[in-house]
Short mmCIF file of C-alpha atoms in Angstrom, two decimals:
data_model
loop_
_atom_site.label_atom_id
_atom_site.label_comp_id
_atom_site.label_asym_id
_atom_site.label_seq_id
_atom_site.Cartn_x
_atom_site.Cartn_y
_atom_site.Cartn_z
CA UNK A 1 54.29 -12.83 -13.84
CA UNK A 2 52.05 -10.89 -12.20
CA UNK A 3 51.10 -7.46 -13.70
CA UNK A 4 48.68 -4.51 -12.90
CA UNK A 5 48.24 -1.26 -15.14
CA UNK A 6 46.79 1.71 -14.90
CA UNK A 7 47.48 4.91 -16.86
CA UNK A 8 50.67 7.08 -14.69
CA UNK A 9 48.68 10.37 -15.43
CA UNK A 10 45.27 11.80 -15.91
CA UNK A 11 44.17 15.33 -16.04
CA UNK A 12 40.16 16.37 -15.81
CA UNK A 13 38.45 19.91 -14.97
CA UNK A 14 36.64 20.32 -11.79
CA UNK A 15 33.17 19.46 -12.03
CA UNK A 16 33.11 17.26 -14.92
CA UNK A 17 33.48 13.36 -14.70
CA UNK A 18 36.76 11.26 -15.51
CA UNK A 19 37.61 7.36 -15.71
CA UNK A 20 40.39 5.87 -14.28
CA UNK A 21 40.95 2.28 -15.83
CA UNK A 22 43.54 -0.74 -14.47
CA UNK A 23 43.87 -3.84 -16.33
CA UNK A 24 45.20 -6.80 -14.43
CA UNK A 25 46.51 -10.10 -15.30
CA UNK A 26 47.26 -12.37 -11.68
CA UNK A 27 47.45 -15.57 -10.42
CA UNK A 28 43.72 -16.31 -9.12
CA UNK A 29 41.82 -13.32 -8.46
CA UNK A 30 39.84 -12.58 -4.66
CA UNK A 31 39.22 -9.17 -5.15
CA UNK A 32 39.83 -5.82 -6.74
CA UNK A 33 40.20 -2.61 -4.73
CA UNK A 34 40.71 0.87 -5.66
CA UNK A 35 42.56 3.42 -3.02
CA UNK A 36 43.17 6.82 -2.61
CA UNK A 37 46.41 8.47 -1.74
CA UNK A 38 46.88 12.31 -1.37
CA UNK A 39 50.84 13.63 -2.12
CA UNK A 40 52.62 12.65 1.46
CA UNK A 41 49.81 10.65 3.03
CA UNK A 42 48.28 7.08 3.75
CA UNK A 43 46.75 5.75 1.16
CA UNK A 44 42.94 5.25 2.12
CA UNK A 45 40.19 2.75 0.82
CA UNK A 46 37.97 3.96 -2.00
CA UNK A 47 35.97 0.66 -3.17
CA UNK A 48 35.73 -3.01 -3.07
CA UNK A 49 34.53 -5.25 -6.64
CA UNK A 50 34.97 -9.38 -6.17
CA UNK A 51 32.14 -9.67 -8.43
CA UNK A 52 31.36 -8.22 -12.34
CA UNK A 53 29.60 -4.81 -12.44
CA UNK A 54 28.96 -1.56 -10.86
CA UNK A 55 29.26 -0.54 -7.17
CA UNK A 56 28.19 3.15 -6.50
CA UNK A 57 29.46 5.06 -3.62
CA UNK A 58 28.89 8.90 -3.42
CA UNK A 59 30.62 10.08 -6.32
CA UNK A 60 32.89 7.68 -6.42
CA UNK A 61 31.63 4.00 -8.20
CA UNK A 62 33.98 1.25 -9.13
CA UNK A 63 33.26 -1.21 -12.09
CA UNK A 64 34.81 -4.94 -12.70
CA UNK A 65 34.97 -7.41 -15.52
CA UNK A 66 37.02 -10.76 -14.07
CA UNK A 67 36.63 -12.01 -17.55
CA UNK A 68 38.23 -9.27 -19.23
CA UNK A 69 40.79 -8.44 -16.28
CA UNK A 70 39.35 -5.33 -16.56
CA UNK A 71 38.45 -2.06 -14.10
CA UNK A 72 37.63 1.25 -13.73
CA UNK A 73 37.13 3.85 -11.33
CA UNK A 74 34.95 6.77 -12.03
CA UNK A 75 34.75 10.10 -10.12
CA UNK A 76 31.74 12.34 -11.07
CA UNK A 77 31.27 16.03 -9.85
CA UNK A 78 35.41 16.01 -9.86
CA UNK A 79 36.43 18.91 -6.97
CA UNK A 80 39.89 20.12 -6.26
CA UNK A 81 40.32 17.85 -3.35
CA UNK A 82 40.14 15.09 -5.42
CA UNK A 83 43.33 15.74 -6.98
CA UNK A 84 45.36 12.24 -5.53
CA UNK A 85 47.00 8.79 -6.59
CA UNK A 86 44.64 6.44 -7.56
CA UNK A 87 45.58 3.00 -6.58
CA UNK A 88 44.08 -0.33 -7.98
CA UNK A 89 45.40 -3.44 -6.11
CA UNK A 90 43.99 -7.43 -6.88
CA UNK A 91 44.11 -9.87 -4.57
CA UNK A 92 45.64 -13.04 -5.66
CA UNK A 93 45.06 -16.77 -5.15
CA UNK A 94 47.70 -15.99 -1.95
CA UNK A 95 45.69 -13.43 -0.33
CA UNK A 96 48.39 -10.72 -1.26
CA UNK A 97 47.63 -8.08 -3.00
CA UNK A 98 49.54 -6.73 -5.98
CA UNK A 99 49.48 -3.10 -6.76
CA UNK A 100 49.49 -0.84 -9.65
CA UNK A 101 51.92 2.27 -9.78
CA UNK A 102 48.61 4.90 -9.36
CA UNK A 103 47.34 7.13 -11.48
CA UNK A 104 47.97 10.92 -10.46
CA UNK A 105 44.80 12.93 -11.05
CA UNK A 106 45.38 16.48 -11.45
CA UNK A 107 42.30 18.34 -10.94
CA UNK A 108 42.42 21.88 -12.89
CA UNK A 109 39.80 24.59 -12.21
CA UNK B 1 45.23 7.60 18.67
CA UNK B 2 43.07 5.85 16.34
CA UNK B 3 43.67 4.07 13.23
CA UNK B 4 47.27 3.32 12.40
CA UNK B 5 50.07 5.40 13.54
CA UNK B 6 53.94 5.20 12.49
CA UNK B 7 57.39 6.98 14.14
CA UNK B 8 59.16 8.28 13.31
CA UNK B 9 57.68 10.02 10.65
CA UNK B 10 60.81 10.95 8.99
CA UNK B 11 64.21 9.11 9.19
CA UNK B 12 67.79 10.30 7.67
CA UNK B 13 70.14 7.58 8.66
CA UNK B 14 73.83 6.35 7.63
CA UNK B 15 74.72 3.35 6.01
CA UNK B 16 76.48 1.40 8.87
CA UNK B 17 73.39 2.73 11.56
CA UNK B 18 71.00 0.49 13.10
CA UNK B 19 67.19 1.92 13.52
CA UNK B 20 63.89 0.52 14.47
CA UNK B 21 60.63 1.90 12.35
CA UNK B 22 57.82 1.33 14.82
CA UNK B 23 53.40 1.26 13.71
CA UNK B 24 50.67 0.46 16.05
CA UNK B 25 46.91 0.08 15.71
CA UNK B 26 44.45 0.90 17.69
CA UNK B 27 41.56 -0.88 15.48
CA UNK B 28 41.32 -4.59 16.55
CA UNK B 29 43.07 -5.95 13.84
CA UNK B 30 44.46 -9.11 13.53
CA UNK B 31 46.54 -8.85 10.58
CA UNK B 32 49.93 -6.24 9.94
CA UNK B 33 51.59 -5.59 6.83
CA UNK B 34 55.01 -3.81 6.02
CA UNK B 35 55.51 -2.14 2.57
CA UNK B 36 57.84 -0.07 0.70
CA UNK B 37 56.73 2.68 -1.58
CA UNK B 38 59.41 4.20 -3.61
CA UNK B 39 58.78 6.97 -6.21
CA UNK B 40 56.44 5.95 -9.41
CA UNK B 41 56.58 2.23 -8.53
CA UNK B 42 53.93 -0.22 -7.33
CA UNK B 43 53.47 -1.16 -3.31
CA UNK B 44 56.34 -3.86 -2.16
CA UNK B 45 54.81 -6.07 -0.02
CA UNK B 46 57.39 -6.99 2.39
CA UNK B 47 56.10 -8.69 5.77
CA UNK B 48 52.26 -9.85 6.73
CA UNK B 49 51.63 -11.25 10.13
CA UNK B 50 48.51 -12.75 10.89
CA UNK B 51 47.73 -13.53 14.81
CA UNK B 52 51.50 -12.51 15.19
CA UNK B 53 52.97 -15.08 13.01
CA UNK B 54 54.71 -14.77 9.94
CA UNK B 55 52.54 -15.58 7.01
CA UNK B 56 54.60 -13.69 4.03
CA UNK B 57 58.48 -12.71 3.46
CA UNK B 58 58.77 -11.55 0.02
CA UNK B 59 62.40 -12.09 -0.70
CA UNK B 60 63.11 -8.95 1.30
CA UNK B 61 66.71 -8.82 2.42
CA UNK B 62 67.67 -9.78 5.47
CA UNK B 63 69.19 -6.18 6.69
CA UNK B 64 65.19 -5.72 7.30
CA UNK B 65 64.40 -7.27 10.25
CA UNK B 66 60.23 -7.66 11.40
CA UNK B 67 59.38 -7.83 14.70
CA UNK B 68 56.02 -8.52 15.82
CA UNK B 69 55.22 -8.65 19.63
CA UNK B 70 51.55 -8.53 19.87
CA UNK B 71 48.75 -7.65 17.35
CA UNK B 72 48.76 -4.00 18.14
CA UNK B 73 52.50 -3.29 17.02
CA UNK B 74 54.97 -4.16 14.32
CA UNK B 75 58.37 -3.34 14.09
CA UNK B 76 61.02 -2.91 11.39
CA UNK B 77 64.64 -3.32 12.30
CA UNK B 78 67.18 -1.70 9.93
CA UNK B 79 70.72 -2.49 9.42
CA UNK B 80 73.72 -1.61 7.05
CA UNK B 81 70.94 -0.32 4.68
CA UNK B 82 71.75 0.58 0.84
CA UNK B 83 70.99 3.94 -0.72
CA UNK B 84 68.28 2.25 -2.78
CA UNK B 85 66.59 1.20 0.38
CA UNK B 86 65.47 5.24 0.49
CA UNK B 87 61.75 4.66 0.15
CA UNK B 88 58.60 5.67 2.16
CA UNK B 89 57.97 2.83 4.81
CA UNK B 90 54.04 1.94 5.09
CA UNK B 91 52.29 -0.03 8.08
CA UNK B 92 48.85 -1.67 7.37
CA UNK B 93 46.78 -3.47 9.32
CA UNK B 94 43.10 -5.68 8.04
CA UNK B 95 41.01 -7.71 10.44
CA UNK B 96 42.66 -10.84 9.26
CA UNK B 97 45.02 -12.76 6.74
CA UNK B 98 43.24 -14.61 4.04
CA UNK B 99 39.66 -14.25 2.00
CA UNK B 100 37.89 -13.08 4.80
CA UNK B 101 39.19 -10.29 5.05
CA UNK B 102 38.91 -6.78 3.43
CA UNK B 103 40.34 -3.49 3.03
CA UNK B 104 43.85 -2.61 4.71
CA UNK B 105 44.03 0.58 6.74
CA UNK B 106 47.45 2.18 6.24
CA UNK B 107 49.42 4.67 8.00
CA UNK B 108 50.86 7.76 7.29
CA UNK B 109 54.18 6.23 6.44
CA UNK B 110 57.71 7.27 7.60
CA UNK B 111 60.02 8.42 4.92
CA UNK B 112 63.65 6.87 4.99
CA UNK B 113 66.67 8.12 3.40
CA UNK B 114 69.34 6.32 3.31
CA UNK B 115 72.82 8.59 3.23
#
């Protein structure tokens, strides 16, 4: 089967850095993306990796291994708005993706 | 309105009722997506349509009805729904179906419960 995880809980201190990691194991692979979702909101898109390494955003960058099925997020300079769901999702060999349960960030001053 | 937009945002209905969730987008988007988000667990996809055909059905029972008229809206006709059909209801739309396309824009959900 297919099967996406990602730690359920995370707590970090404002203004210092934290990694969020997702391991995946899918059926063909088009495409990891991470997303954002504040407590009774839409989840919104955070980053895009369909090839190995680093992409940098902000304070936001995203890293992928496809040969180790392997992600992260990381969030530098954390701030109390950051406190969310984190979301990683792969896109299989169908175009669909498949979605981890999030990762609640609690952001503590 | 831009983005995506759902109604109603909030739905309490009865076992034997009939409602219609309803999401429209106002980006140009070819491709709509229903999914159900329930407490702790993973997205469900339920429904893509791509150019307003049916691409996916993932198993989902058939007292969930899709309708899709035109690429702007999606509909999702409930009927003689369960108590473990209480979920939060997500719309999404992308540009398109397939490995062209890229991030999903979602919107703000309505939140069913079933009584």
């Amino acid at each position: 089967g297919q099967n996406i995880d990602q730690p359920t809980e995370m707590t970090a201190t404002e203004g210092a850095i934290v990694q969020i990691n997702c391991t995946y194991q899918t059926s063909g692979f088009n495409g990891l993306f991470w997303y954002q979702q504040h407590a009774g909101e839409a989840p919104t898109f955070l980053s895009y990796n369909v090839l190995d390494g680093l992409e940098e955003k902000g304070r936001f960058s995203s890293f992928l291994s496809r040969s180790k099925g392997y992600s992260y997020l990381l969030l530098k300079e954390l701030q109390m708005k950051d406190s969310a769901s984190y979301l990683c999702a792969v896109k299989d060999s169908n175009y669909q993706l498949i979605w981890g349960a999030g990762t609640k960030l609690i952001i503590k001053p | 309105e831009t983005g995506v937009t759902q109604t109603p945002r909030h739905l309490v209905m009865g076992m034997t009722n009939k409602k219609s969730l309803k999401c429209e987008q106002h980006l140009g988007h070819n491709a709509m997506y229903w999914y159900k988000q329930s407490a702790k667990k993973p997205l469900e996809l339920m429904f893509v349509y791509n150019f307003k055909e049916q691409t996916e059905n993932n198993s989902v029972p058939s007292r969930f009805s899709p309708e899709c008229p035109n690429s702007s809206h999606l509909f999702l006709h409930l009927h003689t729904l369960q108590p473990e059909d209480s979920a939060l209801y997500l719309c999404a739309s992308s540009q398109d179906f397939g490995s062209g396309s890229r991030e999903q824009y979602f919107g703000p959900g309505t939140r069913l419960t079933v009584t």
